[in-house]
């Protein structure tokens, strides 16, 4: 039975926009009991009921206090979730949750999707919210209030020798009704897992009712292709940027290099430059282990951002170069010349703890980076903020401390190179606007019936 369209949640705890100097930030819980608990259409084997992971977060360009988050609801150990949920708030205190119209448990146009995954939210110049997701293809739903969502519009379908994955969507913050969707289209070989992928782009100019035919903007090479990417909009200079993580040879390692690449378009995405190197990723990928349990940690994908005031571009990712190859930590690089050249990787976190799943955003010369700090005594979300374009950071823990070993342990799928490990999400949500960094993130619980929740915290940067 399909869940109700809107489920209301009043968060009792008041949220204060704490300053970094205060040493702590108030936090609250966005998620609650699953709206899909009565649905078995996706199966029940390997289900982590009431486990919410992988939040995305967006702010309204007209009113940064209006926020919309999306996340996976009821994760499975072998991939995907029973459904997806959105939550909207105007103050960070009270959230209204909606069951998103993706997957068999939601019914409707994507009822053929047994499971849904990778929800990504963005808000455009007119306040319209967009959510893109993947299942048996790629689809987008929109909302004018973050509560009621349109029937999904399909952008791509699996089949014909292709699999789709890792969609992201960027609504233009200055042009009403314009949004850019990208995803990876993997070529399925006759033998072995898919390792070659093309990055596809589709554009809407009417608020998501119609989308352009998908086309390749970054083609695969022999044994390699983009794994995750995003479009960034430079409104002042009327440019688009496409920043991507490209993998060669499947699983990351010394013989299978990982690269960060950038390209740009000056004509709204019709033509693109060739991809230029940002940095080599020297990360352990799935080689990191939780110090407390010894379980493998599922790595996060890189994160990308643009400072719309200055035009500076940023990339953040996991990297082991600062630890001599022992553990992954958090690195960033910056470009001030439209992606032509980049700074050398700079470490964001401090100490010897593991750093995973970075998210980055930038605004008017300030930069915020969130990531999970994993240690033997417990794990926390850490927020690092800089007011000098990423040269120096101050750091503080936000949200509750938790044991990463309590998170869903994914089995992975070697046939399509889905990595195993303890999982909070391939990404988390972060928005930096008006001197306030707002984060949506997952934390684990010591409750097998409720392994994870989605939290929210906000920290004043300046």
CSV table of C-alpha atoms in Angstrom, one decimal:
chain,number,residue,atom,x,y,z
A,1,UNK,CA,0.0,0.0,0.0
A,2,UNK,CA,1.4,3.4,-1.0
A,3,UNK,CA,2.3,5.7,2.0
A,4,UNK,CA,0.5,9.0,2.5
A,5,UNK,CA,1.9,11.8,0.5
A,6,UNK,CA,2.8,14.0,3.4
A,7,UNK,CA,3.8,13.0,6.9
A,8,UNK,CA,4.3,15.8,9.4
A,9,UNK,CA,7.0,15.9,12.0
A,10,UNK,CA,7.3,18.7,14.6
A,11,UNK,CA,10.8,18.7,16.0
A,12,UNK,CA,10.6,19.6,19.7
A,13,UNK,CA,14.2,20.6,20.3
A,14,UNK,CA,14.9,24.2,19.4
A,15,UNK,CA,17.7,24.8,16.9
A,16,UNK,CA,20.1,27.7,17.6
A,17,UNK,CA,22.5,28.9,15.0
A,18,UNK,CA,25.6,28.3,17.1
A,19,UNK,CA,28.9,30.1,16.4
A,20,UNK,CA,32.0,28.1,15.7
A,21,UNK,CA,33.6,29.7,18.7
A,22,UNK,CA,31.0,28.2,21.0
A,23,UNK,CA,32.5,24.8,20.4
A,24,UNK,CA,29.2,23.0,19.8
A,25,UNK,CA,26.3,23.3,17.5
A,26,UNK,CA,22.7,22.4,18.3
A,27,UNK,CA,21.3,19.6,16.2
A,28,UNK,CA,18.0,18.0,15.6
A,29,UNK,CA,16.6,14.9,13.9
A,30,UNK,CA,14.9,15.1,10.5
A,31,UNK,CA,13.9,11.5,10.0
A,32,UNK,CA,11.4,9.3,11.9
A,33,UNK,CA,9.4,6.1,11.4
A,34,UNK,CA,9.4,4.8,7.8
A,35,UNK,CA,6.4,5.6,5.7
A,36,UNK,CA,7.1,2.4,3.8
A,37,UNK,CA,6.8,0.0,6.7
A,38,UNK,CA,3.8,-1.8,5.3
A,39,UNK,CA,5.3,-2.4,1.8
A,40,UNK,CA,6.9,-5.7,0.8
A,41,UNK,CA,7.0,-4.9,-3.0
A,42,UNK,CA,10.8,-4.5,-2.9
A,43,UNK,CA,11.3,-7.7,-0.9
A,44,UNK,CA,12.4,-8.0,2.7
A,45,UNK,CA,15.7,-10.0,2.5
A,46,UNK,CA,18.6,-7.8,3.6
A,47,UNK,CA,16.3,-4.9,4.6
A,48,UNK,CA,17.4,-2.5,7.3
A,49,UNK,CA,14.0,-1.2,8.2
A,50,UNK,CA,13.9,2.4,9.5
A,51,UNK,CA,17.5,3.0,8.4
A,52,UNK,CA,17.8,6.3,6.6
A,53,UNK,CA,21.1,7.2,4.8
A,54,UNK,CA,22.6,9.4,2.1
A,55,UNK,CA,21.0,12.8,2.6
A,56,UNK,CA,21.1,15.6,0.1
A,57,UNK,CA,20.3,19.3,1.1
A,58,UNK,CA,19.4,22.4,-0.8
A,59,UNK,CA,18.5,26.0,0.1
A,60,UNK,CA,16.2,28.3,-1.7
A,61,UNK,CA,18.2,31.0,-3.5
A,62,UNK,CA,15.6,33.6,-2.6
A,63,UNK,CA,15.5,32.6,1.1
A,64,UNK,CA,18.4,30.5,2.4
A,65,UNK,CA,16.4,29.6,5.5
A,66,UNK,CA,14.0,27.5,3.4
A,67,UNK,CA,15.6,24.1,3.2
A,68,UNK,CA,14.7,20.8,1.4
A,69,UNK,CA,16.5,17.5,2.2
A,70,UNK,CA,16.1,14.1,0.6
A,71,UNK,CA,17.4,10.7,1.7
A,72,UNK,CA,17.1,7.0,1.2
A,73,UNK,CA,14.6,5.3,3.5
A,74,UNK,CA,15.0,1.6,4.5
A,75,UNK,CA,18.3,0.7,3.0
A,76,UNK,CA,19.0,-2.9,1.7
A,77,UNK,CA,22.3,-4.6,2.3
A,78,UNK,CA,22.8,-5.4,-1.4
A,79,UNK,CA,21.8,-2.1,-2.9
A,80,UNK,CA,19.1,0.5,-3.0
A,81,UNK,CA,16.3,1.4,-0.6
A,82,UNK,CA,12.6,0.6,-0.2
A,83,UNK,CA,11.8,4.2,-1.0
A,84,UNK,CA,13.0,7.9,-0.8
A,85,UNK,CA,11.8,10.7,1.4
A,86,UNK,CA,12.0,14.5,1.3
A,87,UNK,CA,11.8,16.9,4.2
A,88,UNK,CA,11.3,20.6,4.1
A,89,UNK,CA,11.8,23.3,6.8
A,90,UNK,CA,11.7,27.1,7.0
A,91,UNK,CA,13.6,27.4,10.3
A,92,UNK,CA,15.5,24.2,10.9
A,93,UNK,CA,13.2,23.4,13.8
A,94,UNK,CA,10.1,22.0,12.3
A,95,UNK,CA,10.2,19.6,9.3
A,96,UNK,CA,7.5,18.3,7.0
A,97,UNK,CA,8.3,15.0,5.5
A,98,UNK,CA,6.9,13.6,2.2
A,99,UNK,CA,7.2,10.2,0.6
A,100,UNK,CA,8.8,10.8,-2.8
A,101,UNK,CA,7.2,9.2,-5.8
A,102,UNK,CA,10.0,6.8,-6.7
A,103,UNK,CA,10.0,3.0,-6.6
A,104,UNK,CA,7.6,0.1,-6.3
A,105,UNK,CA,6.5,1.1,-2.7
A,106,UNK,CA,5.5,4.5,-3.9
A,107,UNK,CA,3.6,3.3,-7.0
A,108,UNK,CA,2.9,5.5,-10.0
A,109,UNK,CA,5.1,6.0,-13.0
A,110,UNK,CA,8.2,4.3,-11.4
A,111,UNK,CA,6.3,1.3,-10.0
A,112,UNK,CA,8.6,-1.0,-12.1
A,113,UNK,CA,11.5,0.2,-10.0
A,114,UNK,CA,11.9,-2.5,-7.4
A,115,UNK,CA,14.1,-0.2,-5.4
A,116,UNK,CA,15.2,3.5,-5.5
A,117,UNK,CA,18.5,5.2,-4.6
A,118,UNK,CA,20.7,8.2,-4.9
A,119,UNK,CA,18.2,11.0,-4.2
A,120,UNK,CA,19.6,14.5,-5.0
A,121,UNK,CA,17.8,17.7,-4.4
A,122,UNK,CA,18.2,21.2,-5.7
A,123,UNK,CA,16.1,24.5,-5.7
A,124,UNK,CA,15.9,26.9,-8.6
A,125,UNK,CA,15.6,30.7,-9.0
A,126,UNK,CA,11.8,30.5,-8.7
A,127,UNK,CA,11.8,28.3,-5.6
A,128,UNK,CA,10.9,25.1,-7.4
A,129,UNK,CA,12.6,22.1,-5.8
A,130,UNK,CA,13.8,19.2,-8.0
A,131,UNK,CA,14.7,15.6,-6.8
A,132,UNK,CA,16.5,13.2,-9.2
A,133,UNK,CA,16.8,9.5,-8.4
A,134,UNK,CA,17.9,6.2,-9.9
A,135,UNK,CA,16.2,2.8,-10.0
A,136,UNK,CA,15.6,1.0,-13.3
A,137,UNK,CA,16.6,4.3,-14.9
A,138,UNK,CA,16.7,8.0,-14.1
A,139,UNK,CA,13.7,10.2,-13.2
A,140,UNK,CA,13.0,13.6,-11.8
A,141,UNK,CA,10.1,14.9,-9.6
A,142,UNK,CA,9.5,18.6,-8.7
A,143,UNK,CA,7.6,20.5,-6.1
A,144,UNK,CA,6.7,24.2,-5.4
A,145,UNK,CA,6.5,23.7,-1.7
A,146,UNK,CA,8.7,20.7,-0.8
A,147,UNK,CA,5.6,18.8,0.4
A,148,UNK,CA,3.7,17.7,-2.7
A,149,UNK,CA,5.7,16.2,-5.5
A,150,UNK,CA,4.9,15.8,-9.2
A,151,UNK,CA,4.7,12.5,-11.0
A,152,UNK,CA,8.3,11.6,-12.1
A,153,UNK,CA,9.5,12.4,-15.6
A,154,UNK,CA,11.8,9.7,-17.0
A,155,UNK,CA,15.2,10.9,-18.4
A,156,UNK,CA,16.7,7.4,-19.1
A,157,UNK,CA,16.0,3.7,-18.7
A,158,UNK,CA,18.2,0.7,-18.2
A,159,UNK,CA,18.5,-1.6,-21.1
A,160,UNK,CA,20.1,-1.9,-24.5
A,161,UNK,CA,23.5,-2.8,-22.9
A,162,UNK,CA,23.5,0.1,-20.5
A,163,UNK,CA,23.0,0.7,-16.7
A,164,UNK,CA,22.4,4.1,-15.2
A,165,UNK,CA,23.9,5.3,-11.9
A,166,UNK,CA,24.8,8.3,-9.7
A,167,UNK,CA,22.5,11.1,-10.9
A,168,UNK,CA,22.9,14.7,-9.7
A,169,UNK,CA,20.8,17.7,-10.5
A,170,UNK,CA,21.6,21.4,-10.4
A,171,UNK,CA,18.9,24.0,-10.6
A,172,UNK,CA,20.0,27.3,-12.0
A,173,UNK,CA,20.0,29.8,-9.2
A,174,UNK,CA,19.4,32.8,-11.5
A,175,UNK,CA,17.3,31.5,-14.4
A,176,UNK,CA,13.7,30.5,-13.6
A,177,UNK,CA,12.7,27.0,-14.7
A,178,UNK,CA,16.2,25.9,-15.8
A,179,UNK,CA,18.0,22.8,-14.4
A,180,UNK,CA,20.7,20.5,-15.4
A,181,UNK,CA,20.8,16.7,-14.8
A,182,UNK,CA,23.8,14.5,-15.2
A,183,UNK,CA,24.3,10.8,-14.6
A,184,UNK,CA,26.6,7.9,-15.6
A,185,UNK,CA,25.6,5.5,-18.3
A,186,UNK,CA,27.7,2.3,-17.9
A,187,UNK,CA,28.3,0.0,-20.8
A,188,UNK,CA,27.5,-3.6,-19.9
A,189,UNK,CA,30.2,-5.9,-21.3
A,190,UNK,CA,29.8,-9.5,-22.4
A,191,UNK,CA,31.9,-10.6,-19.5
A,192,UNK,CA,32.9,-9.0,-16.2
A,193,UNK,CA,31.5,-5.9,-14.4
A,194,UNK,CA,30.9,-2.6,-16.2
A,195,UNK,CA,33.8,-0.2,-15.9
A,196,UNK,CA,33.3,2.1,-18.9
A,197,UNK,CA,30.8,4.9,-18.6
A,198,UNK,CA,29.6,8.0,-20.4
A,199,UNK,CA,28.4,11.0,-18.5
A,200,UNK,CA,25.0,12.1,-19.8
A,201,UNK,CA,23.4,15.5,-19.6
A,202,UNK,CA,19.7,16.5,-19.9
A,203,UNK,CA,18.4,20.1,-19.5
A,204,UNK,CA,15.0,21.5,-18.7
A,205,UNK,CA,13.9,25.1,-19.3
A,206,UNK,CA,10.3,24.8,-18.2
A,207,UNK,CA,10.6,23.8,-14.6
A,208,UNK,CA,11.0,20.1,-15.2
A,209,UNK,CA,7.9,19.3,-17.3
A,210,UNK,CA,10.1,18.6,-20.4
A,211,UNK,CA,13.7,17.6,-20.6
A,212,UNK,CA,16.1,17.6,-23.6
A,213,UNK,CA,17.3,14.3,-25.1
A,214,UNK,CA,20.2,13.0,-23.0
A,215,UNK,CA,23.6,13.3,-24.7
A,216,UNK,CA,27.2,12.5,-23.8
A,217,UNK,CA,29.3,15.3,-22.4
A,218,UNK,CA,32.2,13.1,-21.1
A,219,UNK,CA,32.8,9.9,-23.1
A,220,UNK,CA,34.3,6.7,-21.7
A,221,UNK,CA,37.8,5.6,-22.5
A,222,UNK,CA,39.2,2.1,-22.7
A,223,UNK,CA,38.6,0.5,-19.2
A,224,UNK,CA,37.5,3.8,-17.6
A,225,UNK,CA,34.8,6.3,-17.2
A,226,UNK,CA,33.3,8.9,-14.8
A,227,UNK,CA,31.7,7.4,-11.6
A,228,UNK,CA,30.2,10.5,-10.1
A,229,UNK,CA,29.9,14.1,-11.2
A,230,UNK,CA,28.0,17.4,-10.9
A,231,UNK,CA,27.2,20.5,-12.8
A,232,UNK,CA,28.1,23.9,-11.2
A,233,UNK,CA,26.6,27.1,-12.5
A,234,UNK,CA,28.6,30.4,-12.6
A,235,UNK,CA,25.8,32.9,-13.0
A,236,UNK,CA,28.0,36.0,-13.2
A,237,UNK,CA,30.1,34.7,-16.0
A,238,UNK,CA,27.4,32.6,-17.7
A,239,UNK,CA,29.4,29.4,-17.6
A,240,UNK,CA,28.7,25.8,-16.6
A,241,UNK,CA,31.2,23.5,-15.1
A,242,UNK,CA,31.2,19.7,-15.0
A,243,UNK,CA,33.4,18.3,-12.3
A,244,UNK,CA,33.8,14.5,-12.2
A,245,UNK,CA,35.5,11.6,-10.5
A,246,UNK,CA,36.9,9.1,-13.1
A,247,UNK,CA,38.0,5.6,-12.3
A,248,UNK,CA,40.2,3.3,-14.4
A,249,UNK,CA,40.1,-0.5,-14.1
A,250,UNK,CA,37.2,-0.9,-11.7
A,251,UNK,CA,38.2,-1.0,-8.0
A,252,UNK,CA,40.6,1.9,-6.9
A,253,UNK,CA,44.2,0.9,-6.2
A,254,UNK,CA,47.8,1.5,-7.2
A,255,UNK,CA,47.2,-0.1,-10.6
A,256,UNK,CA,43.7,1.5,-11.1
A,257,UNK,CA,44.1,5.2,-10.8
A,258,UNK,CA,41.3,7.6,-9.7
A,259,UNK,CA,41.2,11.1,-11.2
A,260,UNK,CA,39.3,14.3,-10.6
A,261,UNK,CA,38.5,16.2,-13.8
A,262,UNK,CA,36.9,19.5,-14.8
A,263,UNK,CA,35.4,20.8,-18.1
A,264,UNK,CA,33.3,23.9,-18.9
A,265,UNK,CA,30.7,25.2,-21.2
A,266,UNK,CA,30.0,28.8,-22.3
A,267,UNK,CA,26.8,28.1,-24.3
A,268,UNK,CA,24.5,26.5,-21.7
A,269,UNK,CA,25.8,23.0,-22.1
A,270,UNK,CA,25.6,22.6,-25.8
A,271,UNK,CA,29.4,22.3,-26.2
A,272,UNK,CA,32.1,21.4,-23.7
A,273,UNK,CA,35.8,21.7,-23.4
A,274,UNK,CA,37.9,18.6,-23.0
A,275,UNK,CA,38.3,17.4,-19.4
A,276,UNK,CA,41.3,18.9,-17.5
A,277,UNK,CA,43.0,17.3,-14.5
A,278,UNK,CA,42.2,18.6,-11.0
A,279,UNK,CA,44.2,16.0,-9.0
A,280,UNK,CA,44.9,12.3,-8.7
A,281,UNK,CA,43.0,10.7,-5.9
A,282,UNK,CA,45.4,8.6,-3.7
A,283,UNK,CA,42.7,7.0,-1.6
A,284,UNK,CA,42.2,3.6,-0.1
A,285,UNK,CA,38.6,3.4,-1.4
A,286,UNK,CA,37.2,0.3,0.2
A,287,UNK,CA,40.4,-0.4,2.0
A,288,UNK,CA,39.6,1.6,5.2
A,289,UNK,CA,38.4,-0.3,8.3
A,290,UNK,CA,36.5,0.8,11.3
A,291,UNK,CA,39.0,0.8,14.2
A,292,UNK,CA,36.5,-0.4,16.7
A,293,UNK,CA,34.9,-3.3,14.7
A,294,UNK,CA,37.4,-4.1,12.0
A,295,UNK,CA,34.6,-3.9,9.4
A,296,UNK,CA,35.3,-2.3,6.0
A,297,UNK,CA,34.0,1.2,5.6
A,298,UNK,CA,32.1,2.1,2.4
A,299,UNK,CA,33.9,5.1,0.9
A,300,UNK,CA,32.2,8.3,-0.2
A,301,UNK,CA,32.3,10.0,-3.6
A,302,UNK,CA,34.0,13.4,-4.1
A,303,UNK,CA,32.1,16.7,-3.6
A,304,UNK,CA,32.2,19.8,-5.8
A,305,UNK,CA,31.2,23.5,-5.2
A,306,UNK,CA,31.4,26.9,-6.8
A,307,UNK,CA,31.6,30.3,-5.0
A,308,UNK,CA,29.1,32.2,-7.0
A,309,UNK,CA,30.5,35.5,-5.8
A,310,UNK,CA,34.1,34.9,-6.8
A,311,UNK,CA,33.7,32.2,-9.4
A,312,UNK,CA,36.2,30.0,-7.5
A,313,UNK,CA,35.8,26.2,-7.9
A,314,UNK,CA,36.4,23.6,-5.2
A,315,UNK,CA,36.7,19.8,-5.0
A,316,UNK,CA,36.8,17.7,-1.8
A,317,UNK,CA,37.6,14.0,-1.6
A,318,UNK,CA,39.0,11.2,0.5
A,319,UNK,CA,42.8,10.8,0.2
A,320,UNK,CA,45.5,8.8,1.9
A,321,UNK,CA,48.6,10.9,0.9
A,322,UNK,CA,48.6,12.7,4.2
A,323,UNK,CA,48.9,9.5,6.3
A,324,UNK,CA,51.5,7.7,4.2
A,325,UNK,CA,48.8,5.5,2.7
A,326,UNK,CA,47.5,4.2,6.1
A,327,UNK,CA,44.1,5.8,6.2
A,328,UNK,CA,41.9,8.1,4.2
A,329,UNK,CA,41.5,11.7,5.2
A,330,UNK,CA,40.0,14.8,3.6
A,331,UNK,CA,41.7,16.8,0.9
A,332,UNK,CA,40.5,19.8,-1.1
A,333,UNK,CA,41.8,21.7,-4.2
A,334,UNK,CA,40.8,25.1,-5.5
A,335,UNK,CA,40.7,26.8,-8.9
A,336,UNK,CA,40.5,30.6,-9.4
A,337,UNK,CA,40.8,30.6,-13.2
A,338,UNK,CA,37.8,28.7,-14.4
A,339,UNK,CA,39.2,25.3,-13.8
A,340,UNK,CA,42.3,25.6,-15.9
A,341,UNK,CA,44.7,25.2,-13.0
A,342,UNK,CA,44.2,23.9,-9.5
A,343,UNK,CA,46.1,24.2,-6.2
A,344,UNK,CA,47.9,21.3,-4.8
A,345,UNK,CA,45.7,19.1,-2.5
A,346,UNK,CA,45.4,20.6,0.9
A,347,UNK,CA,44.4,18.6,4.0
A,348,UNK,CA,41.2,19.7,5.7
A,349,UNK,CA,41.0,17.5,8.8
A,350,UNK,CA,43.5,17.2,11.7
A,351,UNK,CA,44.9,14.4,13.8
A,352,UNK,CA,45.2,10.7,12.8
A,353,UNK,CA,41.5,9.7,12.6
A,354,UNK,CA,39.9,8.4,9.4
A,355,UNK,CA,38.0,11.0,7.4
A,356,UNK,CA,35.2,9.9,5.0
A,357,UNK,CA,32.3,11.2,2.9
A,358,UNK,CA,33.2,14.9,2.4
A,359,UNK,CA,30.7,17.5,1.4
A,360,UNK,CA,31.8,21.0,0.4
A,361,UNK,CA,30.2,24.4,-0.3
A,362,UNK,CA,31.5,28.0,-0.8
A,363,UNK,CA,30.1,31.5,-0.6
A,364,UNK,CA,31.7,35.0,-0.7
A,365,UNK,CA,35.2,33.7,0.1
A,366,UNK,CA,34.2,31.3,2.9
A,367,UNK,CA,34.4,27.6,2.5
A,368,UNK,CA,32.7,24.8,4.6
A,369,UNK,CA,33.6,21.1,4.5
A,370,UNK,CA,31.7,18.4,6.4
A,371,UNK,CA,32.9,14.9,6.8
A,372,UNK,CA,32.7,11.9,9.2
A,373,UNK,CA,35.6,11.5,11.6
A,374,UNK,CA,36.0,7.8,12.5
A,375,UNK,CA,37.9,6.8,15.6
A,376,UNK,CA,38.1,3.9,18.0
A,377,UNK,CA,36.3,5.9,20.7
A,378,UNK,CA,33.4,6.9,18.4
A,379,UNK,CA,32.5,8.7,15.2
A,380,UNK,CA,31.1,12.2,14.7
A,381,UNK,CA,30.3,14.6,11.9
A,382,UNK,CA,33.0,17.3,11.7
A,383,UNK,CA,32.4,20.7,10.2
A,384,UNK,CA,35.5,22.6,9.0
A,385,UNK,CA,35.0,26.3,8.1
A,386,UNK,CA,37.4,28.7,6.4
A,387,UNK,CA,37.0,32.5,5.8
A,388,UNK,CA,40.1,32.7,3.6
A,389,UNK,CA,39.1,30.6,0.6
A,390,UNK,CA,40.2,27.4,2.1
A,391,UNK,CA,43.7,28.3,3.2
A,392,UNK,CA,43.0,27.8,6.9
A,393,UNK,CA,40.2,25.9,8.7
A,394,UNK,CA,38.7,25.8,12.1
A,395,UNK,CA,36.9,22.6,13.0
A,396,UNK,CA,34.2,21.5,15.3
A,397,UNK,CA,32.1,18.3,16.0
A,398,UNK,CA,28.4,18.5,15.3
A,399,UNK,CA,25.7,16.1,16.1
A,400,UNK,CA,25.8,13.1,18.4
A,401,UNK,CA,28.7,10.7,18.8
A,402,UNK,CA,28.0,7.2,17.5
A,403,UNK,CA,29.6,3.8,16.8
A,404,UNK,CA,30.0,3.4,13.0
A,405,UNK,CA,29.8,-0.4,13.5
A,406,UNK,CA,26.0,0.1,14.2
A,407,UNK,CA,25.5,1.4,10.7
A,408,UNK,CA,24.1,-0.8,7.9
A,409,UNK,CA,26.8,-3.2,6.7
A,410,UNK,CA,26.5,-3.6,3.0
A,411,UNK,CA,27.3,-6.8,1.2
A,412,UNK,CA,28.2,-5.1,-2.1
A,413,UNK,CA,27.8,-6.5,-5.5
A,414,UNK,CA,31.0,-7.5,-7.4
A,415,UNK,CA,29.0,-8.0,-10.6
A,416,UNK,CA,28.5,-4.3,-10.9
A,417,UNK,CA,31.4,-3.1,-8.7
A,418,UNK,CA,29.2,-1.9,-5.8
A,419,UNK,CA,31.6,-1.8,-2.9
A,420,UNK,CA,30.7,-3.4,0.5
A,421,UNK,CA,31.1,-1.9,3.9
A,422,UNK,CA,29.6,0.1,6.8
A,423,UNK,CA,27.4,2.7,5.1
A,424,UNK,CA,26.1,6.2,5.9
A,425,UNK,CA,25.8,7.2,2.3
A,426,UNK,CA,28.0,8.0,-0.7
A,427,UNK,CA,27.4,11.6,0.1
A,428,UNK,CA,25.8,14.0,2.7
A,429,UNK,CA,24.2,17.4,2.5
A,430,UNK,CA,25.8,20.8,3.0
A,431,UNK,CA,24.8,24.3,2.2
A,432,UNK,CA,26.7,27.5,2.9
A,433,UNK,CA,24.7,30.7,2.5
A,434,UNK,CA,24.5,34.0,4.4
A,435,UNK,CA,27.3,33.1,6.7
A,436,UNK,CA,25.6,29.9,8.0
A,437,UNK,CA,26.7,26.4,7.1
A,438,UNK,CA,23.8,23.9,7.3
A,439,UNK,CA,24.4,20.2,7.3
A,440,UNK,CA,22.2,17.2,6.8
A,441,UNK,CA,24.0,14.0,7.8
A,442,UNK,CA,23.4,10.4,8.9
A,443,UNK,CA,24.3,9.0,12.3
A,444,UNK,CA,24.1,5.4,13.5
A,445,UNK,CA,22.1,4.2,16.5
A,446,UNK,CA,22.6,1.3,18.9
A,447,UNK,CA,19.2,-0.1,17.9
A,448,UNK,CA,19.0,-2.9,15.3
A,449,UNK,CA,15.4,-1.8,14.6
A,450,UNK,CA,16.5,1.7,13.8
A,451,UNK,CA,20.1,1.7,12.7
A,452,UNK,CA,20.5,5.2,11.4
A,453,UNK,CA,18.8,8.6,11.4
A,454,UNK,CA,19.2,11.8,9.4
A,455,UNK,CA,20.2,14.8,11.5
A,456,UNK,CA,20.5,18.5,10.9
A,457,UNK,CA,22.8,21.2,12.3
A,458,UNK,CA,23.7,24.7,11.5
A,459,UNK,CA,26.8,26.7,12.4
A,460,UNK,CA,27.5,30.3,11.9
A,461,UNK,CA,30.7,30.8,9.8
A,462,UNK,CA,31.1,34.5,10.2
